[in-house]
Amino acid sequence: MTPIAPHITAFLQQRLAVDRRASPHTCDTYAYAFQLLFQFMSAVLRVAPADLALEHLDASLVVRFLDHLQQERHNTPRTRNARLAAIRSFMRFVEYRVPAALDQVRCVRAIPAQRTDTRIVRHLSAEEQRALLDAPEPTTRLGLRDRAMLLLALVGGLRVSELVGLRLDEVQFNGRYVDVRVRGKGRRERALTLWKSVGDTIRAWLAVRGAAPAPELFLNAWGKPLPSTSRRPPRRARRSGPSGSRRTCCGTPARSPRCRPRATCARSRCGSAMPAPRPPTSTCRPTRRRSSRRSRR
């Protein structure tokens, strides 16, 4: 019996991280897939994870594991295929290290992936875009930041990770336009030349950003970089109205596929004009005037 522990350690620490230069998210996803696999194998075979052997990982057990993901854990076919891709990649790594397992590797790699549904990615209408851009408070520091982030995401079609990872040296003002260099998924870069309204919005944010030591363009209230994923808001903040359904500022459900800035950007490039945000003076009144009205009442 060939212990599987040294092979999985070399695969995660050397093959993915060093040889393939996989991103930390990919390494974490593969590690979690094998964590689920070894838990399942340990429960089925009644063997501790450290005592598992490579011969235990045959095609029949992998199929049972994939069925367990869909039936017990209620995973979608897309998630099932992602777990299978991690196992296939590991078996391709093993076939060069253990020649005696070539037939076992061939059987595992022959397991087919399930077909998934391809849904149409919807876009925001002009009214929804305008409502989304007018939602932030234009007289506050965070409101200016949110307005700049929303407009840049809609116009440039940026992902959340691309938006929060944007650095100051990657934004260059060229007269009326602004040049943005985006570092995208898979270490791909692209250059965008955006028009005057985007440049004015970014300039308004830079005027109140302050001299923070962080190199990122967008910062939180404490002057630190924004995370690419955030915690879920409290239940009270997620509910709006008596029905308790989550809604965005444009009136669409929060989990609806309509709120997709990348699809909205592609739609605008095909002929639909991107609505410009309203000027700050027409969207909000000064704070002093509000307080004076409340005192009169």
Coordinates of C-alpha atoms in Angstrom, one line a residue:
M1 CA 0.0 0.0 0.0
T2 CA 1.3 3.5 -1.0
P3 CA 0.6 6.2 1.6
I4 CA -1.3 9.1 0.1
A5 CA -0.1 11.7 2.6
P6 CA 3.3 12.5 1.0
H7 CA 1.8 12.8 -2.4
I8 CA -1.0 15.2 -1.4
T9 CA 1.5 17.3 0.5
A10 CA 3.8 17.6 -2.5
F11 CA 0.8 18.4 -4.7
L12 CA -0.6 21.2 -2.6
Q13 CA 2.7 22.8 -1.4
Q14 CA 5.0 22.2 -4.4
R15 CA 2.9 21.5 -7.6
L16 CA 0.2 24.1 -7.2
A17 CA 1.9 26.9 -5.2
V18 CA 5.4 26.7 -6.8
D19 CA 5.4 24.9 -10.1
R20 CA 2.0 26.1 -11.4
R21 CA 2.0 29.4 -9.5
A22 CA -1.7 29.0 -8.7
S23 CA -3.4 31.8 -6.8
P24 CA -4.1 31.4 -3.1
H25 CA -7.8 31.1 -3.8
T26 CA -7.1 28.1 -6.1
C27 CA -4.9 26.5 -3.5
D28 CA -7.5 26.9 -0.8
T29 CA -10.2 25.5 -3.1
Y30 CA -8.2 22.4 -3.9
A31 CA -7.3 21.9 -0.3
Y32 CA -10.9 22.1 0.8
A33 CA -11.9 19.6 -1.9
F34 CA -9.4 17.1 -0.6
Q35 CA -10.5 17.8 3.0
L36 CA -14.0 16.8 2.0
L37 CA -12.7 13.8 0.1
F38 CA -10.6 12.5 3.0
Q39 CA -13.4 12.9 5.4
F40 CA -15.6 10.9 3.2
M41 CA -13.0 8.2 2.7
S42 CA -12.3 8.0 6.4
A43 CA -15.9 7.5 7.2
V44 CA -16.5 4.9 4.5
L45 CA -13.3 2.9 4.9
R46 CA -13.1 3.4 8.7
V47 CA -9.5 4.5 8.4
A48 CA -7.8 7.6 9.8
P49 CA -7.0 10.2 7.2
A50 CA -3.3 9.8 8.0
D51 CA -3.5 6.1 7.2
L52 CA -5.2 6.4 3.8
A53 CA -3.5 4.8 0.9
L54 CA -3.4 5.7 -2.8
E55 CA -5.0 2.4 -3.7
H56 CA -8.1 3.4 -1.8
L57 CA -8.7 6.3 -4.2
D58 CA -10.2 4.3 -7.1
A59 CA -12.9 5.3 -9.6
S60 CA -15.8 3.7 -7.7
L61 CA -15.0 5.6 -4.5
V62 CA -14.6 8.9 -6.4
V63 CA -18.0 8.4 -8.0
R64 CA -19.5 7.6 -4.5
F65 CA -17.9 10.8 -3.2
L66 CA -19.4 12.9 -6.0
D67 CA -22.8 11.4 -5.4
H68 CA -22.4 12.2 -1.7
L69 CA -21.7 15.8 -2.6
Q70 CA -25.0 16.2 -4.5
Q71 CA -27.3 14.0 -2.4
E72 CA -26.0 14.7 1.1
R73 CA -24.5 18.1 0.8
H74 CA -26.9 19.3 -1.9
N75 CA -24.1 20.7 -4.1
T76 CA -24.8 21.8 -7.6
P77 CA -23.3 20.2 -10.7
R78 CA -20.9 23.1 -11.0
T79 CA -19.5 22.5 -7.6
R80 CA -19.4 18.8 -8.2
N81 CA -17.3 19.4 -11.4
A82 CA -15.0 21.7 -9.4
R83 CA -14.3 18.9 -6.9
L84 CA -13.8 16.4 -9.7
A85 CA -11.3 18.8 -11.4
A86 CA -9.2 18.9 -8.3
I87 CA -9.1 15.1 -8.1
R88 CA -8.2 14.8 -11.8
S89 CA -5.4 17.3 -11.4
F90 CA -4.0 15.3 -8.4
M91 CA -4.2 12.1 -10.4
R92 CA -2.3 13.6 -13.3
F93 CA 0.4 14.5 -10.8
V94 CA 0.5 11.0 -9.3
E95 CA 0.9 9.2 -12.6
Y96 CA 4.4 10.5 -12.9
R97 CA 5.3 9.6 -9.3
V98 CA 3.7 6.2 -9.0
P99 CA 3.9 4.2 -12.3
A100 CA 2.2 1.2 -10.7
A101 CA -1.0 3.3 -10.4
L102 CA -1.4 4.1 -14.1
D103 CA -4.5 2.0 -14.6
Q104 CA -6.1 3.5 -11.5
V105 CA -5.3 7.0 -12.7
R106 CA -6.7 6.3 -16.1
C107 CA -10.0 5.1 -14.6
V108 CA -10.4 8.1 -12.3
R109 CA -9.6 10.6 -15.1
A110 CA -12.2 8.9 -17.3
I111 CA -15.0 10.0 -14.9
P112 CA -17.1 12.5 -16.9
A113 CA -18.2 15.9 -15.7
Q114 CA -21.8 16.7 -15.5
R115 CA -23.3 19.2 -17.9
T116 CA -24.4 22.5 -16.3
D117 CA -27.1 25.0 -17.2
T118 CA -25.9 28.2 -18.8
R119 CA -28.1 31.1 -17.8
I120 CA -28.4 34.4 -19.4
V121 CA -26.6 37.1 -17.4
R122 CA -29.0 40.1 -17.3
H123 CA -28.1 43.7 -17.1
L124 CA -29.3 46.8 -15.4
S125 CA -31.6 49.2 -17.2
A126 CA -30.9 52.9 -17.5
E127 CA -33.3 53.8 -14.7
E128 CA -31.8 51.2 -12.4
Q129 CA -28.3 52.4 -13.2
R130 CA -29.2 55.9 -12.3
A131 CA -30.9 54.9 -9.1
L132 CA -27.8 52.9 -8.2
L133 CA -25.5 55.8 -8.8
D134 CA -27.7 58.3 -7.0
A135 CA -28.0 56.1 -3.9
P136 CA -24.7 57.1 -2.1
E137 CA -24.7 60.3 -0.1
P138 CA -22.6 62.8 -2.2
T139 CA -21.8 65.1 0.8
T140 CA -20.0 62.5 2.9
R141 CA -16.5 60.8 2.4
L142 CA -17.9 57.3 2.2
G143 CA -20.6 58.5 -0.2
L144 CA -18.1 59.9 -2.6
R145 CA -16.1 56.6 -2.4
D146 CA -19.2 54.5 -3.0
R147 CA -20.3 56.7 -6.0
A148 CA -16.8 56.3 -7.5
M149 CA -16.7 52.6 -7.0
L150 CA -20.2 52.0 -8.5
L151 CA -19.6 54.2 -11.5
L152 CA -16.2 52.6 -12.2
A153 CA -17.7 49.1 -11.8
L154 CA -20.5 49.9 -14.2
V155 CA -18.5 51.7 -16.8
G156 CA -15.4 49.5 -16.7
G157 CA -17.1 46.1 -16.0
L158 CA -14.8 45.4 -13.0
R159 CA -15.1 42.5 -10.7
V160 CA -15.2 43.1 -7.0
S161 CA -11.7 41.8 -6.5
E162 CA -10.5 44.0 -9.4
L163 CA -12.2 47.1 -7.9
V164 CA -10.9 46.8 -4.4
G165 CA -7.5 45.8 -5.6
L166 CA -7.1 48.9 -7.8
R167 CA -4.0 50.9 -6.8
L168 CA -3.2 54.6 -7.0
D169 CA -0.4 54.1 -9.5
E170 CA -2.7 52.2 -11.8
V171 CA -5.0 55.3 -12.3
Q172 CA -3.5 58.0 -14.6
F173 CA -5.4 61.2 -15.6
N174 CA -4.9 62.1 -19.3
G175 CA -6.7 65.5 -19.8
R176 CA -10.4 64.9 -19.8
Y177 CA -10.0 61.1 -19.7
V178 CA -8.7 58.7 -17.1
D179 CA -6.6 55.6 -17.9
V180 CA -7.1 52.6 -15.6
R181 CA -4.9 49.5 -15.6
V182 CA -6.9 46.5 -14.2
R183 CA -5.3 43.4 -12.8
G184 CA -7.9 40.8 -13.5
K185 CA -8.5 37.1 -12.8
G186 CA -5.7 34.7 -13.7
R187 CA -3.1 37.5 -13.5
R188 CA -4.4 39.1 -16.7
E189 CA -4.1 42.8 -17.2
R190 CA -6.2 45.2 -19.3
A191 CA -6.1 48.9 -19.9
L192 CA -9.2 51.0 -19.9
T193 CA -9.6 54.6 -21.1
L194 CA -12.7 56.1 -19.5
W195 CA -14.5 59.4 -20.1
K196 CA -14.7 62.6 -18.2
S197 CA -17.6 61.8 -15.8
V198 CA -15.6 58.9 -14.4
G199 CA -12.5 61.0 -14.0
D200 CA -14.4 63.7 -12.2
T201 CA -15.9 61.2 -9.8
I202 CA -12.5 59.7 -9.1
R203 CA -11.0 63.1 -8.6
A204 CA -13.8 64.0 -6.1
W205 CA -12.9 60.8 -4.1
L206 CA -9.2 61.5 -4.2
A207 CA -9.8 65.0 -2.8
V208 CA -11.2 63.5 0.4
R209 CA -9.3 60.2 0.5
G210 CA -6.3 61.6 2.4
A211 CA -2.7 60.6 2.5
A212 CA -3.2 57.0 3.7
P213 CA -0.2 54.7 3.6
A214 CA -2.2 52.0 1.8
P215 CA -1.5 51.9 -1.9
E216 CA -5.1 50.9 -2.8
L217 CA -7.3 53.5 -4.4
F218 CA -10.4 52.8 -2.3
L219 CA -10.2 52.6 1.5
N220 CA -12.5 52.0 4.3
A221 CA -13.4 54.4 7.1
W222 CA -10.2 53.6 9.0
G223 CA -7.9 54.2 6.0
K224 CA -7.3 50.5 5.3
P225 CA -7.9 48.4 2.1
L226 CA -11.3 47.0 1.5
P227 CA -11.7 43.2 1.6
S228 CA -12.7 41.4 -1.6
T229 CA -15.4 39.6 0.4
S230 CA -17.3 41.0 3.3
R231 CA -19.4 39.5 6.1
R232 CA -23.2 39.3 5.7
P233 CA -25.0 42.3 7.1
P234 CA -27.2 41.9 10.2
R235 CA -30.7 40.5 9.7
R236 CA -32.3 43.8 10.5
A237 CA -30.2 45.5 7.8
R238 CA -31.0 42.8 5.2
R239 CA -34.7 43.3 5.6
S240 CA -36.6 46.2 4.0
G241 CA -40.4 46.5 4.3
P242 CA -43.0 44.3 5.9
S243 CA -42.3 41.4 3.5
G244 CA -38.7 41.1 4.7
S245 CA -37.3 40.5 1.3
R246 CA -33.8 41.8 0.5
R247 CA -33.8 44.6 -2.1
T248 CA -31.1 46.7 -3.7
C249 CA -31.3 50.4 -4.1
C250 CA -32.7 50.0 -7.6
G251 CA -35.6 47.9 -6.4
T252 CA -34.4 44.5 -7.7
P253 CA -33.8 41.4 -5.4
A254 CA -30.3 41.2 -4.0
R255 CA -29.8 37.7 -5.3
S256 CA -31.2 38.5 -8.7
P257 CA -28.9 38.1 -11.7
R258 CA -30.0 41.5 -13.0
C259 CA -27.5 43.3 -10.8
R260 CA -24.4 42.4 -12.8
P261 CA -22.1 45.4 -13.6
R262 CA -20.0 43.4 -16.1
A263 CA -23.1 42.6 -18.1
T264 CA -24.3 46.2 -17.8
C265 CA -21.0 47.4 -19.1
A266 CA -21.1 45.0 -22.1
R267 CA -24.7 46.2 -22.8
S268 CA -23.7 49.8 -22.8
R269 CA -20.9 49.2 -25.2
C270 CA -23.4 47.6 -27.6
G271 CA -25.2 50.8 -28.0
S272 CA -27.0 51.6 -24.8
A273 CA -25.6 54.8 -23.3
M274 CA -24.4 54.7 -19.7
P275 CA -26.4 57.3 -17.7
A276 CA -24.2 59.9 -16.0
P277 CA -24.7 60.3 -12.2
R278 CA -26.6 63.4 -11.1
P279 CA -24.5 66.2 -9.7
P280 CA -24.1 66.2 -5.9
T281 CA -25.9 69.6 -5.5
S282 CA -29.2 68.2 -6.9
T283 CA -29.2 64.9 -5.0
C284 CA -28.6 66.1 -1.5
R285 CA -29.1 69.2 0.7
P286 CA -26.6 70.5 3.3
T287 CA -26.7 69.0 6.7
R288 CA -27.2 72.4 8.4
R289 CA -30.4 73.0 6.5
R290 CA -31.7 69.7 7.6
S291 CA -30.9 70.3 11.3
S292 CA -32.5 73.7 11.2
R293 CA -35.7 72.3 9.8
R294 CA -35.8 69.7 12.5
S295 CA -35.3 72.4 15.2
R296 CA -38.1 74.5 13.7
R297 CA -40.4 71.5 13.9

